[in-house]
XYZ file of C-alpha atoms in Angstrom:
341
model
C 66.620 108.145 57.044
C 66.461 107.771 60.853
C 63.263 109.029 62.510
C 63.534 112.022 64.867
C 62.763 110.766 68.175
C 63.937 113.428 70.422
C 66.184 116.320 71.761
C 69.651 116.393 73.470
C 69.039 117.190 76.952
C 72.370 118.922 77.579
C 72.542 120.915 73.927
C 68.917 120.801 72.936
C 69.908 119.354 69.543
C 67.562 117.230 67.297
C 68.640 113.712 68.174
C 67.693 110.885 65.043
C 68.909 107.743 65.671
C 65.715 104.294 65.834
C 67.003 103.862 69.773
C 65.914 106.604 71.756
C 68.506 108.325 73.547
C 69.103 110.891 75.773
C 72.651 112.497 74.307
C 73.347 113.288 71.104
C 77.374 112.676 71.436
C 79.599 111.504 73.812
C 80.939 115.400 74.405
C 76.911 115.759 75.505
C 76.753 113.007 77.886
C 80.349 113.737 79.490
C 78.975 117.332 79.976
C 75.923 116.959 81.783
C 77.921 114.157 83.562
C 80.358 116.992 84.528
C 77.311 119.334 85.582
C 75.798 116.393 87.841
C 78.997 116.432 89.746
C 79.161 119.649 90.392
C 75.605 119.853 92.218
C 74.895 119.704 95.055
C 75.589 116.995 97.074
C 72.600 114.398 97.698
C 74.435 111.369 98.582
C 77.695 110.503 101.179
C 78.997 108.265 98.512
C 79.643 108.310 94.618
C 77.289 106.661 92.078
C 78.859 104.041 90.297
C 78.130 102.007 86.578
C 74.447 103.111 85.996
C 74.360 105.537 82.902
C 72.833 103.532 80.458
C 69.500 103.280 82.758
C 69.675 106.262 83.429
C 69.526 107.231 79.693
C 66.851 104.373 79.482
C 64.631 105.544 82.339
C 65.190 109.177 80.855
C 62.827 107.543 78.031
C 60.331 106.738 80.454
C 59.696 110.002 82.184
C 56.253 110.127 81.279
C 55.299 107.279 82.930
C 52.138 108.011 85.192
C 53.748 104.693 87.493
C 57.208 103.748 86.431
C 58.180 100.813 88.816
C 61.820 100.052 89.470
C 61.936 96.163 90.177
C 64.457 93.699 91.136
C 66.259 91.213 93.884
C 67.527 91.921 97.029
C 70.212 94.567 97.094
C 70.527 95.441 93.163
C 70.452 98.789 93.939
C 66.745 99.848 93.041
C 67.028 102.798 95.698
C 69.616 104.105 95.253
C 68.793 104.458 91.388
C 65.935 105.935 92.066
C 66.990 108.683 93.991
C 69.700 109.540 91.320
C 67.333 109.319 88.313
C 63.940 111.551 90.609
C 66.227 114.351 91.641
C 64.533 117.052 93.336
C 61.190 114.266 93.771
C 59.223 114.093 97.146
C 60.363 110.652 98.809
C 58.616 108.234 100.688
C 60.603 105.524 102.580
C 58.453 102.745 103.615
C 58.455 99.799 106.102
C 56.362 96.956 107.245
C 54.512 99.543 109.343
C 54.000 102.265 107.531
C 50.261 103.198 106.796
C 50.975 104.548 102.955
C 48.700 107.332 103.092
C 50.142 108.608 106.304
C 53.627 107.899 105.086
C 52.862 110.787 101.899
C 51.010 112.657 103.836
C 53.899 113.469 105.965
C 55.985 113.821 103.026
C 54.241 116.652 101.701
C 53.135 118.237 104.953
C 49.325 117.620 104.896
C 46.631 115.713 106.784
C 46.607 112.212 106.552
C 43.681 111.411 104.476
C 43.698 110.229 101.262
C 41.438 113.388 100.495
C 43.903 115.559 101.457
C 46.712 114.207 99.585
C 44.752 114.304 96.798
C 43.557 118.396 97.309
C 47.059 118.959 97.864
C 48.476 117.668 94.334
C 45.653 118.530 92.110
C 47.076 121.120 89.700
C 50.528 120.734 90.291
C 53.112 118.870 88.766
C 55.494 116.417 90.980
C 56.951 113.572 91.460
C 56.449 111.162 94.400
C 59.129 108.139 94.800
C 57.440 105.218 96.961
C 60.055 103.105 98.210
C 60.682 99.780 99.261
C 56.940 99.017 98.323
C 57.003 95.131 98.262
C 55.827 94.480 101.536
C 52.688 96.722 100.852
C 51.960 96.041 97.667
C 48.251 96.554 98.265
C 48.154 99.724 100.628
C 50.651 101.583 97.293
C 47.849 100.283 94.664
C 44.852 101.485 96.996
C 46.370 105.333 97.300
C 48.051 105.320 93.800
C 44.360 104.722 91.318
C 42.390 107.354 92.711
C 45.849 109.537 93.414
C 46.477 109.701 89.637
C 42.786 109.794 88.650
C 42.891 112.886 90.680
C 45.731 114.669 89.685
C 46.916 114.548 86.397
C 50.016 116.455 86.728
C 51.750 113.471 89.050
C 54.022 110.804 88.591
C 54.939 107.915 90.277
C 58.628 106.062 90.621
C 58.263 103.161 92.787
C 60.814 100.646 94.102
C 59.485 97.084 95.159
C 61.056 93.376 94.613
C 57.779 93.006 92.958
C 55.081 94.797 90.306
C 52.412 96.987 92.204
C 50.008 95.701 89.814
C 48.080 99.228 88.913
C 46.835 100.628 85.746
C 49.260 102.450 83.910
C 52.066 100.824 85.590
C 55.727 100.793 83.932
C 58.277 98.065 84.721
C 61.663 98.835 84.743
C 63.881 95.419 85.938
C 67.009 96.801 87.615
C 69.745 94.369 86.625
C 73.172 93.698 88.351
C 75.814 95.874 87.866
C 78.181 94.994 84.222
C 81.053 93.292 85.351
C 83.431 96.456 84.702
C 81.456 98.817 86.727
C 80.880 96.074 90.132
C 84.767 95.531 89.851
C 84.770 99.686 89.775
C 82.496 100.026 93.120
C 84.311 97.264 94.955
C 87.669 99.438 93.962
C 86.287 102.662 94.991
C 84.228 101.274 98.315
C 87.301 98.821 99.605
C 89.790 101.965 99.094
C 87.295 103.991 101.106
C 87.666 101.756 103.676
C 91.427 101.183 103.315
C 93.480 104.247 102.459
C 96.339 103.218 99.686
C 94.625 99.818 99.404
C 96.850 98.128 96.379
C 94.142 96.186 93.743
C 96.111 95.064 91.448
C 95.132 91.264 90.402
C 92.043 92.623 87.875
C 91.624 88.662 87.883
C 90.838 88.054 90.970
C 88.425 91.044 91.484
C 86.604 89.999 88.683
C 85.805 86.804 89.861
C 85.244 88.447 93.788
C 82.591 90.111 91.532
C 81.151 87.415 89.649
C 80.951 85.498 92.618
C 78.510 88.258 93.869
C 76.459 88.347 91.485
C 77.486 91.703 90.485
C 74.934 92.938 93.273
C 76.022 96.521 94.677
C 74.814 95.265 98.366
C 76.732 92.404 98.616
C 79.861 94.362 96.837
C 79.832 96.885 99.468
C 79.446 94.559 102.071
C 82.819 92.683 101.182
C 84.593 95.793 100.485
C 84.268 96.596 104.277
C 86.273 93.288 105.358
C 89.392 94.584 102.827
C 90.974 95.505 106.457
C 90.635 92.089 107.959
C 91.497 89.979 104.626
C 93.321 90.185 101.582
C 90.599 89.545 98.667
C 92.013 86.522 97.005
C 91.114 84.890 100.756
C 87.815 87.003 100.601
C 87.182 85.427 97.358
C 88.235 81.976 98.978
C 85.542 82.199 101.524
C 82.549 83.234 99.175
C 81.243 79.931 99.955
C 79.963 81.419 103.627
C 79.017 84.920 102.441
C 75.712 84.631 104.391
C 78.212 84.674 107.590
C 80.451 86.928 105.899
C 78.925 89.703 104.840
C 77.205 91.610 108.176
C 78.812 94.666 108.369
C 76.012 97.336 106.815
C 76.024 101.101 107.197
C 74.470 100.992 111.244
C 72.115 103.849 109.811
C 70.459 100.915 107.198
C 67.255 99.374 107.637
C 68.026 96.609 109.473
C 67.007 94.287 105.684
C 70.256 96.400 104.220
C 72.787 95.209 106.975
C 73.835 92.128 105.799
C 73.468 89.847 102.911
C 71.673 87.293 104.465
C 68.977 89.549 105.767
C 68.345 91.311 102.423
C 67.208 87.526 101.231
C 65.382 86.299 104.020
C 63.130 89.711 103.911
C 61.921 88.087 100.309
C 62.113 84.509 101.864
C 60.029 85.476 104.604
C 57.308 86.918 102.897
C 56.425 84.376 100.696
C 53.549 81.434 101.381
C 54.344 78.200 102.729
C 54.094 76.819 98.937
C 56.168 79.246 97.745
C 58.937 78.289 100.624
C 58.882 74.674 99.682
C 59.576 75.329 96.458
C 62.410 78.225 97.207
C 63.905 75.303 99.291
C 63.841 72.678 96.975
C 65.103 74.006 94.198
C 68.101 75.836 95.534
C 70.377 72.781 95.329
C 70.137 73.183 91.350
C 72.238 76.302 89.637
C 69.428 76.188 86.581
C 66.463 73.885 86.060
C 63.677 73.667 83.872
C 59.684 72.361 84.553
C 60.433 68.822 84.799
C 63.292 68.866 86.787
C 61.133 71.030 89.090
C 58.265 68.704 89.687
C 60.258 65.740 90.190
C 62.486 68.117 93.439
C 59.448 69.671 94.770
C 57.204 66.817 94.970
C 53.650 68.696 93.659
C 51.266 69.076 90.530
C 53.287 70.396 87.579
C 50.495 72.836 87.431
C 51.110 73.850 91.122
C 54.555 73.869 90.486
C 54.298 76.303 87.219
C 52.021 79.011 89.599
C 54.739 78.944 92.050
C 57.741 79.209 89.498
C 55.800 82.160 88.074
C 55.254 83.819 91.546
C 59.083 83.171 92.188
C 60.405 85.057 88.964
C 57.444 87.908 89.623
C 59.644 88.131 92.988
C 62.710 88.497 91.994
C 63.856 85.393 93.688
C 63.722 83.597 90.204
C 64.921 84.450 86.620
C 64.327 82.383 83.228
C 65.282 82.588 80.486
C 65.041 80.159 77.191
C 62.732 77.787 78.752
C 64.946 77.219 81.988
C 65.048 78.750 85.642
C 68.270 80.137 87.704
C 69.150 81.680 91.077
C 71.539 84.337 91.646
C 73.942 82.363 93.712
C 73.812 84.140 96.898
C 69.826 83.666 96.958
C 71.029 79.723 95.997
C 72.898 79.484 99.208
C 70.445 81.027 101.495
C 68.240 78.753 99.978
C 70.097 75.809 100.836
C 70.532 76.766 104.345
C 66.955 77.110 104.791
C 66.358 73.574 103.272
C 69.449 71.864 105.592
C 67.620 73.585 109.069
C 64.256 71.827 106.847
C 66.500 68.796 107.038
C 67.616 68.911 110.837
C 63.956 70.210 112.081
């Protein structure tokens, strides 16, 4: 017999299946999808092809820091703020001092202190986001937060692990294929009113091509009004040059492909670059292949493969490495300017 692992959180039933879940039946899950829609409104567009992490993360609620990584533009934010509904959120930049940044947030002084008086006893959750560019400052306030107050949780969003006790990872992955083709559908219609899609071939490769990334997905559905998408998909080759037309409210990463990539280019060490470069005119390589391109110790190599992956720039898988093709291409360019420097 299964073991009980859990309730239904629309019915309250017993669930007792080995694989936690979060719905007992499909007339559960297409209920409380029904309910969602009719609250109240927290975002200007839908939410498309992310159920099943919801229902995963839903198994992770008790997480003291549950940390939603990935690459550029896989939609880490944005899943965040649908799964930590009704959660105190901190947006964060380059400049941000972290402490000040929550502080704010919840209406205190800006002293770690204070943040800390303010939260012990209750229960909340605080949503850091877009952590990877201070990594450290998020792991300094987070220990003694925590230690301090029991009764809060963290959800963080970073293109890399904050590296803190406790910590959860969570690796947001591109979209299935069926759900990118259904955002590019529902953003390039939004864009072009009675917009006819009706080559499923064609839009599944568009989305392949893409990586199945929700950034670069919206991106291209704004140029439906300017070209048909078999001649968008013919020009996927220059997306860096294509795809530039970002909601003008975006941080200024989120505007355009090429900009989401470079913010994870530019932050890594000179080693780290060389590497990045080198290996971007391979679609999947292993070690060997690796050390022969990039011209350093295998053992040097191996560190800098391992920071990659821990970046999202990387994945592996079975022994061998790979580049989501868009982070391929702006790795090329940066190698040809290399070239012509």
């Amino acid at each position: 017999m299964a073991d009980q692992v859990g309730t239904c959180a629309t019915c309250g039933v017993a669930t007792s299946r080995r694989r936690q879940v979060r719905y007992c039946s499909n007339a559960c899950r297409q209920r409380a999808y029904r309910q969602r829609a009719s609250e109240p409104v927290t975002a200007l567009d839908s939410f498309i092809g992310r159920d099943d992490e919801l229902d995963r993360l839903g198994n992770l609620r008790d997480a003291r820091v549950l940390t939603l990584v990935g690459p550029a533009g896989v939609g880490k934010s944005r899943l965040a703020k649908e799964f930590a509904t009704g959660a105190v959120r901190v947006e964060l930049s380059p400049e941000s001092d972290v402490v000040q940044a929550c502080a704010t947030a919840l209406g205190v002084i800006p002293a770690l202190s204070a943040l800390v008086r303010a939260l012990t006893g209750r229960t909340a959750v605080l949503v850091l986001d877009n952590c990877e560019h201070v990594t450290a400052d998020c792991a300094a306030l987070l220990e003694p937060l925590l230690l301090g107050c029991p009764g809060v949780r963290v959800i963080a969003t970073s293109r890399e692990p904050l590296r803190v006790p406790g910590e959860v990872l969570f690796t947001v992955q591109p979209l299935p294929l069926e759900h990118a083709v259904d955002l590019f559908a529902d953003r390039a219609r939004a864009n072009q009113l009675g917009l006819r899609l009706d080559d499923p071939d064609v839009l599944a490769a568009l989305c392949l091509r893409l990586d199945r990334l929700p950034l670069a997905i919206e991106l291209a559905a704004r140029l439906v009004t300017v070209l048909p998408v078999a001649e968008l998909l013919a020009r996927l080759d220059d997306r860096l040059e294509l795809l530039n037309r970002g909601n003008r409210t975006a941080a200024e990463r989120h505007r355009s492909l090429r900009a989401a990539i470079g913010w994870s280019y530019d932050r890594l060490s000179a080693d780290e670059q060389h590497v990045f470069r080198c290996l971007s005119a391979f679609p999947s390589f292993g070690l060997d292949l690796a050390v022969a391109a990039c011209d350093l110790p295998a053992d040097r190599v191996l560190a800098v493969l391992s920071a990659l992956v821990t970046k999202s720039l990387l994945t592996t898988s079975g022994g061998s490495f790979e580049q989501l093709e868009s982070v391929r291409l702006y790795g090329r360019e940066r190698l040809a300017e290399q070239g012509s420097g």
